[in-house]
XYZ file of C-alpha atoms in Angstrom:
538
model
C -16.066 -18.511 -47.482
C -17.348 -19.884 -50.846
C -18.378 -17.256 -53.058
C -19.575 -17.421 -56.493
C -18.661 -14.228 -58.486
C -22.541 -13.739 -59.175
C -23.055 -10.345 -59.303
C -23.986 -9.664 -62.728
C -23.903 -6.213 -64.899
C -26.957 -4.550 -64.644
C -30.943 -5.538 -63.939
C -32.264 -6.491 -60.239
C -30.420 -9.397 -58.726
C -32.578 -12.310 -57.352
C -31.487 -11.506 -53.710
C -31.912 -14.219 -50.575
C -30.817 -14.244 -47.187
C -30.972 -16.101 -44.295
C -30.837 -15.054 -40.767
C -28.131 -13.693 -39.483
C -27.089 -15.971 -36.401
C -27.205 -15.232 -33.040
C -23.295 -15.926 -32.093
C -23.587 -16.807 -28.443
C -23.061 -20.854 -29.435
C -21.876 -22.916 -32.329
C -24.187 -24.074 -35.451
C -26.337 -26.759 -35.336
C -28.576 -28.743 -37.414
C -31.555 -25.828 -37.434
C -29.110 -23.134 -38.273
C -27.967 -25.721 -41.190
C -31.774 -26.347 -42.563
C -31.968 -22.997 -43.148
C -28.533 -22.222 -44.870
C -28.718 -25.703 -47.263
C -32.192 -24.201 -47.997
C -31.378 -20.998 -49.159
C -27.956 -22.240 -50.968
C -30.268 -24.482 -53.117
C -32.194 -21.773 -53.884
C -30.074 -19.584 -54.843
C -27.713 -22.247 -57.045
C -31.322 -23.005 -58.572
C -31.431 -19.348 -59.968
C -28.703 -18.950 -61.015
C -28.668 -22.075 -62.830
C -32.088 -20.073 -64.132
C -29.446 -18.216 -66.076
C -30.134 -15.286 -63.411
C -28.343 -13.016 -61.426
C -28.385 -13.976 -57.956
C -27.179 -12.459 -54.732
C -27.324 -15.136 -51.847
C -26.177 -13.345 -48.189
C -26.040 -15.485 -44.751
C -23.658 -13.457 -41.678
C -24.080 -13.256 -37.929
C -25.437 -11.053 -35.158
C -23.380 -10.177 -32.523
C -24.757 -7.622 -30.765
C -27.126 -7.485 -27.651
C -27.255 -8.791 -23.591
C -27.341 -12.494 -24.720
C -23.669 -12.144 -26.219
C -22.196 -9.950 -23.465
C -23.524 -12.584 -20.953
C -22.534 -15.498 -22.891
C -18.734 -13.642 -23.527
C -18.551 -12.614 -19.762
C -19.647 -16.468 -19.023
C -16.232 -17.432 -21.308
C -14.110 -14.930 -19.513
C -13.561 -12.817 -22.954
C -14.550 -10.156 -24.693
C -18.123 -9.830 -26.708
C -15.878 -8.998 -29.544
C -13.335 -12.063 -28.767
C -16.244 -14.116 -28.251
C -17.729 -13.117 -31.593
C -14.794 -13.337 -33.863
C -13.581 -16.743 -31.974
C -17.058 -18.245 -32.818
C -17.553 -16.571 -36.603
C -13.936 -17.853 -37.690
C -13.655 -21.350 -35.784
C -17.357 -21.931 -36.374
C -19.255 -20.811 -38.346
C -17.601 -20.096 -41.207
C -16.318 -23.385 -41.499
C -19.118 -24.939 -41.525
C -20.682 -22.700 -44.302
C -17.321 -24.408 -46.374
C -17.821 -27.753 -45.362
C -21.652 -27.541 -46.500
C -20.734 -26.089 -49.638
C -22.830 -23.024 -49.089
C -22.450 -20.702 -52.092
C -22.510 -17.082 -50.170
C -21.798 -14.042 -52.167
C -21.025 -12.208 -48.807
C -20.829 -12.907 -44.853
C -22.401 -9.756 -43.365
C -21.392 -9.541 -38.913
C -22.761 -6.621 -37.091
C -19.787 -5.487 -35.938
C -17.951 -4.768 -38.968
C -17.877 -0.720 -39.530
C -19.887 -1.064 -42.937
C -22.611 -1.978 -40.956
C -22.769 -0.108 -37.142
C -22.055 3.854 -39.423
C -25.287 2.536 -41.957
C -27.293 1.508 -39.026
C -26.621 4.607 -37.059
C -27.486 6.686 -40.255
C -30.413 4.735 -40.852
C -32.010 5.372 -37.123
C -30.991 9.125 -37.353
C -33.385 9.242 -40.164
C -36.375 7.830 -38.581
C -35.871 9.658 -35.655
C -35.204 13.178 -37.908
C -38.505 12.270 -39.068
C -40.429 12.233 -35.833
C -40.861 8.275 -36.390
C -38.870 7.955 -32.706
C -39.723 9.404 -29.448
C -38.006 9.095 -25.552
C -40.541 7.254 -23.126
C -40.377 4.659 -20.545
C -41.065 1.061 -20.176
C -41.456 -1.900 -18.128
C -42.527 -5.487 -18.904
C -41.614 -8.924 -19.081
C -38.105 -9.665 -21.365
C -36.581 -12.938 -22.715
C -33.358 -12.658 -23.085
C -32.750 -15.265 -25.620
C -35.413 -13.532 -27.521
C -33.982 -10.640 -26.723
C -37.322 -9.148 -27.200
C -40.237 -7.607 -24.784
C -43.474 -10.279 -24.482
C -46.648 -9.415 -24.143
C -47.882 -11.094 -20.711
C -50.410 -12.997 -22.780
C -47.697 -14.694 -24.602
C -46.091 -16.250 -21.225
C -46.655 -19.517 -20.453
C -46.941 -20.627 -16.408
C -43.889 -22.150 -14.961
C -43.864 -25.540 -12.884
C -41.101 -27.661 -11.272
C -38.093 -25.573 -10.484
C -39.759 -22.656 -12.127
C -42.947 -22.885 -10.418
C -44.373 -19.279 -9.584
C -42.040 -17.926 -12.461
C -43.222 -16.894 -15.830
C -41.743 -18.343 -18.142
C -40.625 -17.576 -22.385
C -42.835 -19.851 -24.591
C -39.922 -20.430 -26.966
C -36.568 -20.820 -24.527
C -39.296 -22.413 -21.611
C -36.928 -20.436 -18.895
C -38.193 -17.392 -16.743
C -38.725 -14.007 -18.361
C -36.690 -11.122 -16.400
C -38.920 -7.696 -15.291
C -36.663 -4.261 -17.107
C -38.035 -1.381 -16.567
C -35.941 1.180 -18.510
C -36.128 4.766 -19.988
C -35.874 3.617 -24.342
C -36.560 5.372 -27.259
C -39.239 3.900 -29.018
C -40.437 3.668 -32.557
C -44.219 4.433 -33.100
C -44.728 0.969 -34.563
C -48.221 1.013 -34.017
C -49.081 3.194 -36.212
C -47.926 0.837 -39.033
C -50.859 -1.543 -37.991
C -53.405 -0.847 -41.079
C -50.263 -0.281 -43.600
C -48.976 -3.748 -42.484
C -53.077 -5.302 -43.041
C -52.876 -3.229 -46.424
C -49.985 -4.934 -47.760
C -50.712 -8.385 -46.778
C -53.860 -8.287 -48.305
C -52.591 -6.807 -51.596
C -49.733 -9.757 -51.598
C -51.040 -12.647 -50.071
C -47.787 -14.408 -50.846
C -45.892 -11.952 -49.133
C -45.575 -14.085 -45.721
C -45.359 -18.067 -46.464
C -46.756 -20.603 -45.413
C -50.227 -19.648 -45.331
C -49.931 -20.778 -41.020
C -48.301 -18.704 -40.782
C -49.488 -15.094 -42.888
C -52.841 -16.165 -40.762
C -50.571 -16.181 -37.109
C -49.015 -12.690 -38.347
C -51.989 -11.231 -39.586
C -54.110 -12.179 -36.627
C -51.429 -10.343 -34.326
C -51.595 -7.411 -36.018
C -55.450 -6.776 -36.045
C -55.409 -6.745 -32.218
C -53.122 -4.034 -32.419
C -49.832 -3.089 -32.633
C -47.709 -1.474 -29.064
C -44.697 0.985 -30.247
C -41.361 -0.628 -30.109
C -38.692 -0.039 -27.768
C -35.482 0.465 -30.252
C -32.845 1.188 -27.651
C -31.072 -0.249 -23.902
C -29.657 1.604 -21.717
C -28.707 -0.844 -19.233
C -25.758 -2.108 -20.962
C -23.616 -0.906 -23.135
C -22.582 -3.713 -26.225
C -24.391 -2.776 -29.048
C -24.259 -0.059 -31.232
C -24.823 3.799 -29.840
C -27.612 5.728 -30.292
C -26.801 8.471 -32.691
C -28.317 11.567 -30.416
C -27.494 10.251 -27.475
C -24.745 8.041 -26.919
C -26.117 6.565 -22.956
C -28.281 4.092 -25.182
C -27.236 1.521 -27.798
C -29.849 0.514 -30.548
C -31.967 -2.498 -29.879
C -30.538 -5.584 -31.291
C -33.134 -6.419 -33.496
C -33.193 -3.310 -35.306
C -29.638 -3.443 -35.851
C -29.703 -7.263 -36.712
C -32.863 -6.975 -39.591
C -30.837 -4.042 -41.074
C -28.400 -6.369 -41.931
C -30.438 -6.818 -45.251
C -29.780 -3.222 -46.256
C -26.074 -2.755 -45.231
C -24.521 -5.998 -46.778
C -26.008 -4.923 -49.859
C -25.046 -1.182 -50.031
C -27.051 0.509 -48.043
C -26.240 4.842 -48.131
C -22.640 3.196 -49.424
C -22.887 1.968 -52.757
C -26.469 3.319 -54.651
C -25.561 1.437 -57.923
C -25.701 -2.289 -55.390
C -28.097 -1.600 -53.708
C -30.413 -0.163 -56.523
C -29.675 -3.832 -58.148
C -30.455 -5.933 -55.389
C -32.376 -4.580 -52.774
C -35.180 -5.473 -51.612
C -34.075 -9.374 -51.255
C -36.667 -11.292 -52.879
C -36.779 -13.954 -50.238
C -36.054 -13.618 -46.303
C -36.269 -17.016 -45.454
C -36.246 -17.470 -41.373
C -37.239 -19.534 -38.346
C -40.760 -19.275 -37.634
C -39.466 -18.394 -34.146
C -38.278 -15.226 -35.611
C -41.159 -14.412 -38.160
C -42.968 -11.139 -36.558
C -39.902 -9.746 -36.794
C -39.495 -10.327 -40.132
C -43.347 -9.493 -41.702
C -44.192 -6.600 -39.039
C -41.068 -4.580 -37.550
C -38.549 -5.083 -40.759
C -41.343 -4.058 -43.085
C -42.639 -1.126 -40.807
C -39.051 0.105 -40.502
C -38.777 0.222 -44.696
C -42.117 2.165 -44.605
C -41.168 4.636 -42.492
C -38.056 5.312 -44.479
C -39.557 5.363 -47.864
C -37.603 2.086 -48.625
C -39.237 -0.661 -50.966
C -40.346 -3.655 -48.906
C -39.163 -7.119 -49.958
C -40.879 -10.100 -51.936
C -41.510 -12.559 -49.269
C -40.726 -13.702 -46.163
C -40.679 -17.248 -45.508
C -40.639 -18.862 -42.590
C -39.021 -22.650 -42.021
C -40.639 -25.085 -39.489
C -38.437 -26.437 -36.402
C -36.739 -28.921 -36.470
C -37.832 -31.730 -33.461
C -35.371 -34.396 -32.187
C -37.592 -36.767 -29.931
C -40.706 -34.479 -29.949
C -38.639 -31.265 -29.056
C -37.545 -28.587 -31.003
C -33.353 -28.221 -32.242
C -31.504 -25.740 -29.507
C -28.614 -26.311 -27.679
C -30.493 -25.006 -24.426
C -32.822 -28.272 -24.426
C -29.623 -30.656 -25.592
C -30.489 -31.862 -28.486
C -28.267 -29.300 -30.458
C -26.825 -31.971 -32.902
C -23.722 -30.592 -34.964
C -23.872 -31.531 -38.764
C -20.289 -32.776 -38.801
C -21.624 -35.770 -36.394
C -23.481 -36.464 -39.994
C -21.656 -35.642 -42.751
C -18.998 -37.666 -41.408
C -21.269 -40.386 -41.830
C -23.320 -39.929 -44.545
C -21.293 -37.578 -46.540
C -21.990 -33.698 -46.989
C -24.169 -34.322 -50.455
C -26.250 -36.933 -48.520
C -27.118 -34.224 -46.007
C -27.873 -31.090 -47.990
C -30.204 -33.663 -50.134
C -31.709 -35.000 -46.655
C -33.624 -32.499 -44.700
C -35.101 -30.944 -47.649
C -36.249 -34.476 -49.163
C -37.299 -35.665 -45.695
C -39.385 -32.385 -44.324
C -41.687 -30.061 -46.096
C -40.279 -26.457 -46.488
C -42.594 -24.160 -43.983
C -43.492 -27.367 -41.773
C -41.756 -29.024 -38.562
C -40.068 -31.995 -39.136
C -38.843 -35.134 -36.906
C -35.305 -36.301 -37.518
C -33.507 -39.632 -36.803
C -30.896 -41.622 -37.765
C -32.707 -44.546 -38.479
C -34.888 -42.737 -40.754
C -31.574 -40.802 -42.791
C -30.170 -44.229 -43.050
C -33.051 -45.627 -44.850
C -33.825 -43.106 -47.488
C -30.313 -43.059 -47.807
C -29.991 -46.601 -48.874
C -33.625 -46.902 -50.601
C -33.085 -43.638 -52.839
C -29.353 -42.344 -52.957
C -27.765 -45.411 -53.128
C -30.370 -48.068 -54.459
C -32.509 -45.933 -57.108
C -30.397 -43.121 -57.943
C -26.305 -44.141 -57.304
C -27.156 -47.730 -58.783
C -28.781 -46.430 -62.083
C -25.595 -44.842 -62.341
C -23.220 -47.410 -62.333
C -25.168 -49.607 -63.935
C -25.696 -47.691 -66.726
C -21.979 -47.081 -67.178
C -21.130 -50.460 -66.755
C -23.043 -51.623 -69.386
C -21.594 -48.707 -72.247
C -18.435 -49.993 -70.969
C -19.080 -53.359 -71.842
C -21.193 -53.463 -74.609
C -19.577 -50.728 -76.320
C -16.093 -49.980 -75.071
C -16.915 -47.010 -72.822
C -18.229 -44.846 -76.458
C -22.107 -43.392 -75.455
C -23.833 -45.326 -78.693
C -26.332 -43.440 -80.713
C -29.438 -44.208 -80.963
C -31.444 -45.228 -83.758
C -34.269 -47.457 -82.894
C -36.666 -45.012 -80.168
C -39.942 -46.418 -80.345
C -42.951 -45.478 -77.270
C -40.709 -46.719 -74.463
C -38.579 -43.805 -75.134
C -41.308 -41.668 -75.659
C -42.386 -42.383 -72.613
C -39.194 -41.141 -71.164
C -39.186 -38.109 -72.987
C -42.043 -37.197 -71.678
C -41.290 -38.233 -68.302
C -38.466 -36.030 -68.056
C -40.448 -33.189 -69.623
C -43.200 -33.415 -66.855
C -40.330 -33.529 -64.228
C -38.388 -30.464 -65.593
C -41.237 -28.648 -65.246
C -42.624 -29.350 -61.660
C -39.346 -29.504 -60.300
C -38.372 -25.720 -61.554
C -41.982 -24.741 -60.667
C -41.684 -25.953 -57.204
C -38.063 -24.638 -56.167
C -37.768 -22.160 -58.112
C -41.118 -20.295 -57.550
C -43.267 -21.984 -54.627
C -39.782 -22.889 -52.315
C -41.290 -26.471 -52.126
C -37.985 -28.270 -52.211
C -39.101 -31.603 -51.127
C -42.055 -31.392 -53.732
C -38.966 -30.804 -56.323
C -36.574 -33.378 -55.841
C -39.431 -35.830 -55.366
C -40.511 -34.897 -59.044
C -36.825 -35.967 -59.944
C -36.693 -38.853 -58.130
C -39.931 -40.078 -59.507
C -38.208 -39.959 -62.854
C -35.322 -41.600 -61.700
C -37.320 -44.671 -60.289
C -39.046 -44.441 -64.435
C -35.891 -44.925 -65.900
C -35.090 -48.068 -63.606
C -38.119 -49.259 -63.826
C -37.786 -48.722 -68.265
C -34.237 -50.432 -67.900
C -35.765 -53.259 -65.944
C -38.601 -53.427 -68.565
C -36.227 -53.218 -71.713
C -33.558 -56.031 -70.310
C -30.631 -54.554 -72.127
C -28.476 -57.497 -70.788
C -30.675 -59.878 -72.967
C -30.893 -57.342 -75.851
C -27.019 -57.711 -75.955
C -27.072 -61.299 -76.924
C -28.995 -60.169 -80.360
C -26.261 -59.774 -81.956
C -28.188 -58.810 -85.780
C -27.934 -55.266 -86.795
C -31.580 -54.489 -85.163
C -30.382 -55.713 -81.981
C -27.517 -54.336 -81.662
C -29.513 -50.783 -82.754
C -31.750 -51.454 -79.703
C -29.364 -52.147 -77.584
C -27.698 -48.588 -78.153
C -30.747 -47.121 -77.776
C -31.567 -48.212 -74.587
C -28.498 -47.451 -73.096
C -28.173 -43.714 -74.829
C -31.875 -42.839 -73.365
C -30.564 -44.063 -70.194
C -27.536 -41.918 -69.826
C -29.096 -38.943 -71.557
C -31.658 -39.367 -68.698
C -28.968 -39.113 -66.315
C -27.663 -36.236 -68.069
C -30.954 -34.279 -66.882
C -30.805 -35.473 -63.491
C -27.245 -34.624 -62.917
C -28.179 -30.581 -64.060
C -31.495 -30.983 -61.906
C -29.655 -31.951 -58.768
C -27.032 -29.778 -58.756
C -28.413 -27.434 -57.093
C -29.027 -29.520 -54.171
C -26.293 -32.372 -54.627
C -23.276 -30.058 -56.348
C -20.598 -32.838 -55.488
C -22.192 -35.811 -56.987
C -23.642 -34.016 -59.458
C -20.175 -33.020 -60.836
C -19.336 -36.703 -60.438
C -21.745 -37.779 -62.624
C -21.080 -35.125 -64.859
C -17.607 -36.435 -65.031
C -18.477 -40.097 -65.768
C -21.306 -38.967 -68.114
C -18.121 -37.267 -70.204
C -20.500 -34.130 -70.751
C -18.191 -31.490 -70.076
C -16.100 -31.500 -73.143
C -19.354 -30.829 -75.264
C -21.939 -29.163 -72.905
C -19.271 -27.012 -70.893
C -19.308 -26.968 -66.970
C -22.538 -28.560 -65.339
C -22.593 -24.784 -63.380
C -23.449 -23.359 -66.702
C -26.680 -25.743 -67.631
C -29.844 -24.107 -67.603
C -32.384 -26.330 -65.478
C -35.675 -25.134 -67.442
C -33.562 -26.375 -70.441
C -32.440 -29.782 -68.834
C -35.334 -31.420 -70.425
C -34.518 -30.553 -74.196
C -33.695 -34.022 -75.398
C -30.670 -35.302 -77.145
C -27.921 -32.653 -75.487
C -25.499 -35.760 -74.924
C -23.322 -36.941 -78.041
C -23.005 -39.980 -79.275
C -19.735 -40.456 -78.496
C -18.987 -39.192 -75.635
C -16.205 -41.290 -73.603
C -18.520 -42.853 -70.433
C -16.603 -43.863 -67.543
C -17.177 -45.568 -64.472
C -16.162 -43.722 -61.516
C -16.490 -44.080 -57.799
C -19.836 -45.096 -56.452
C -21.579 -41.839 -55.857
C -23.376 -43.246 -52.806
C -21.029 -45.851 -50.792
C -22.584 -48.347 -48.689
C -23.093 -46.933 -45.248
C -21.017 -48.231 -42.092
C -22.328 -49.321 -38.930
C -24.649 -46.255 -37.144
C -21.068 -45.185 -34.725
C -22.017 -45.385 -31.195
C -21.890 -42.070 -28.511
């Protein structure tokens, strides 16, 4: 697993996490939108110049696993480690996801902190014994409330049925230990109302906080009816409820009642970003569970749309579970990180297809952005031997530029960085990629070249520094999103020898002009975007 050494000496790390995955199936495209997101992210901040903490793992507890293993013929813990190492992982490399640390629910760091951390609550009269019976999706793996159930029709006619997973709900009826959850109702209203930005997008703060003014029901925090999961501490016939051990996750990984000097510098994470599928969860039991153990509660929580393949949302139970590989080996793995966050607003369901990945591909990666590349290297190559010219003759087209770039600094590192609006920020950069094409088309450098007098030649060099000092800011803004190329570019740009690794560029300082020197050896490398092949056929 990629990791980047980020942990930094002293101060409170900027700490994100996705979910941690339900292992019962193989990654696929959702599970992806939500790892690229948080990767960019976190590169973003640390490319801030801050300390940054990015964790991603699975969850491997709970009925759905044991069923799915039994289904396999194997063992919930064969199934899980078969899946984690031939799967997921993997895929994580292939993406180029940055992780500091893989957290899975069965390693021993987390089941003892999990156990430790339920003995507490229920040491402090926050758990009680009752019993229960109600409706209970097992892909949820979650009670609903019968108001939440939609009607069934066709083969599930008569049956109730999840509104999520669309298959019948089972009736349990079981003896739990329950967490008085609904007496965090008011603290919950409190807290949202004294950070509004706690819970993003605004949908959905309004869904959670509407659920909680009609009142919160205790919580059911342990099964009894079978037995993979981790034991209750008092009383061993009952194994904690799987979303109680999965959201501690967040604590463990990070050094939970293990390591105080960790966890005091990087817990609470400053971003949970999640499924909206998942998002009460997140803003009501996680952050009622911190309350009730005097723990601090984190920044936000912020919660992705779905992602819809012909109108319906990405799972493999409705089929259209597509795997990234059948797209990166098309497009490349750049291409894709760059995609679903260009192509669909962070917080908001998006439509995929194809035909639509194809054509932004061509129109921005490869026309706008890959051909300003190569063209601008050609031309130092052949008006100048390959040696970045200086220039001496700026007038208000540069300016122009300047300022250009300045504006797109700025928006870009406002919207990442601080409002996760990551289409919002690499539009901004692309805008200012489509100036400086449009100021090379303006400025006809090839005509330029045929004044061969002393001012010509001065103008010449001019227009073809601004360009690739241009570049030079784009390369540090997309890294984050676009590492590969970026590092490409980078290379051809011959930056490294005087800036130092693109890793190491500040983005809020990517706009400071003249950073390039004159001098520097440009080179022409591969074309960052190749022209795409035929769309392969199923």
């Amino acid at each position: 697993m990629a990791a980047t050494g980020s942990e930094k000496q002293g101060g409170k790390a900027f700490y994100v996490t996705t979910p941690i995955y339900y292992v019962n199936d193989a990654p696929h495209l959702g599970h992806a939108y939500t790892t690229v997101a948080g990767d960019v992210l976190s590169r973003w901040h640390r490319q801030r110049g801050e300390k940054v903490w990015y964790l991603t793992g699975t969850d491997e507890h709970g009925q759905k696993i044991m069923r799915t293993a039994d289904a396999n013929g194997v063992s919930p813990q064969e199934w899980c480690d078969r899946l984690v190492e031939e799967a997921w992982k993997p895929l994580w490399e292939h993406l180029e996801i940055a992780n500091d640390d893989f957290i899975r629910t069965t390693q021993k760091r987390h089941t003892d902190r999990v156990r430790e951390f339920v003995q507490d609550l229920y040491d402090k009269g926050e758990i009680y014994k009752s019993s229960y019976e109600g409706p209970y999706c097992v892909g949820c793996e979650e009670y609903k409330l019968p108001g939440e159930l939609l009607d069934g029709e066709g083969e599930y006619a008569g049956q109730q049925l999840c509104p999520i997973h669309r298959k019948p709900v089972e009736l349990l009826q079981e003896e739990n230990y329950f967490f008085k959850l609904s007496e965090y109702g008011d603290k919950l209203l409190a807290h949202y109302e004294a950070n509004p930005g706690f819970i993003q997008p605004e949908s959905a703060r309004n869904e959670v906080v509407n659920f909680v003014r009609q009142g919160l029901q205790d919580l059911s925090i342990s099964r009894s009816t079978f037995d993979w999961g981790i034991p209750i501490p008092w009383d061993d016939k009952h194994v904690i409820y799987v979303w109680i051990d999965a959201l501690l996750n967040y604590a463990t990984a990070v050094g939970y009642n293990e390591n105080p000097e960790k966890f005091e510098s990087t817990f609470p994470a400053d971003v949970h970003l999640v499924g909206k599928d998942i998002l009460r969860f997140h803003a009501i039991i996680w952050p009622a569970m911190l309350m009730a153990n005097g723990l601090p509660l984190p920044g936000k929580v912020a919660a992705n749309g779905w992602l819809m393949v012909g109108g319906e949302k990405m799972s493999k139970s409705n089929l259209t579970g597509i795997k990234p590989q059948d797209l990166t080996s098309h497009f490349g793995v750049d291409a894709y990180r760059w995609y679903f966050l260009r192509a669909i607003a962070f917080g908001q369901d998006g439509s995929f297809s194809w035909e639509d990945f194809s054509a932004r591909y061509t129109s921005e990666l490869a026309n706008d952005y890959g051909n300003l590349a190569s063209r601008v290297a050609a031309m130092v190559g052949k008006y100048f031997g390959g040696e970045l010219p200086e220039a001496t003759a700026a007038g208000e087209p540069e300016q122009s530029i300047h300022d250009g770039l300045t504006r797109a600094v700025t928006e870009a590192d406002r919207r990442v960085g601080d409002e996760l609006d990551f289409q919002g920020g690499i539009l901004a950069v692309f805008d200012f990629v489509k100036q400086v094409n449009g100021y090379i088309t303006e400025q006809e450098p090839w005509k330029v070249a045929k004044d061969k007098t002393e001012e010509g030649q001065a103008r010449l060099a001019t227009i073809l520094y601004t360009a690739a000092e241009s570049l030079r800011a784009v390369a540090v803004l997309l890294n984050p999103v676009m590492p590969d190329t970026s590092q490409q570019l980078w290379d051809s740009l011959g930056a490294e020898p005087a800036l130092g690794p693109i890793a190491t560029q500040k983005v809020q300082d990517s706009g400071t002009w003249g950073q390039l020197p004159p001098g520097s050896t440009i080179t022409k490398g591969a074309v960052l975007f190749p022209r795409l092949e035929e769309q392969p056929t199923a």
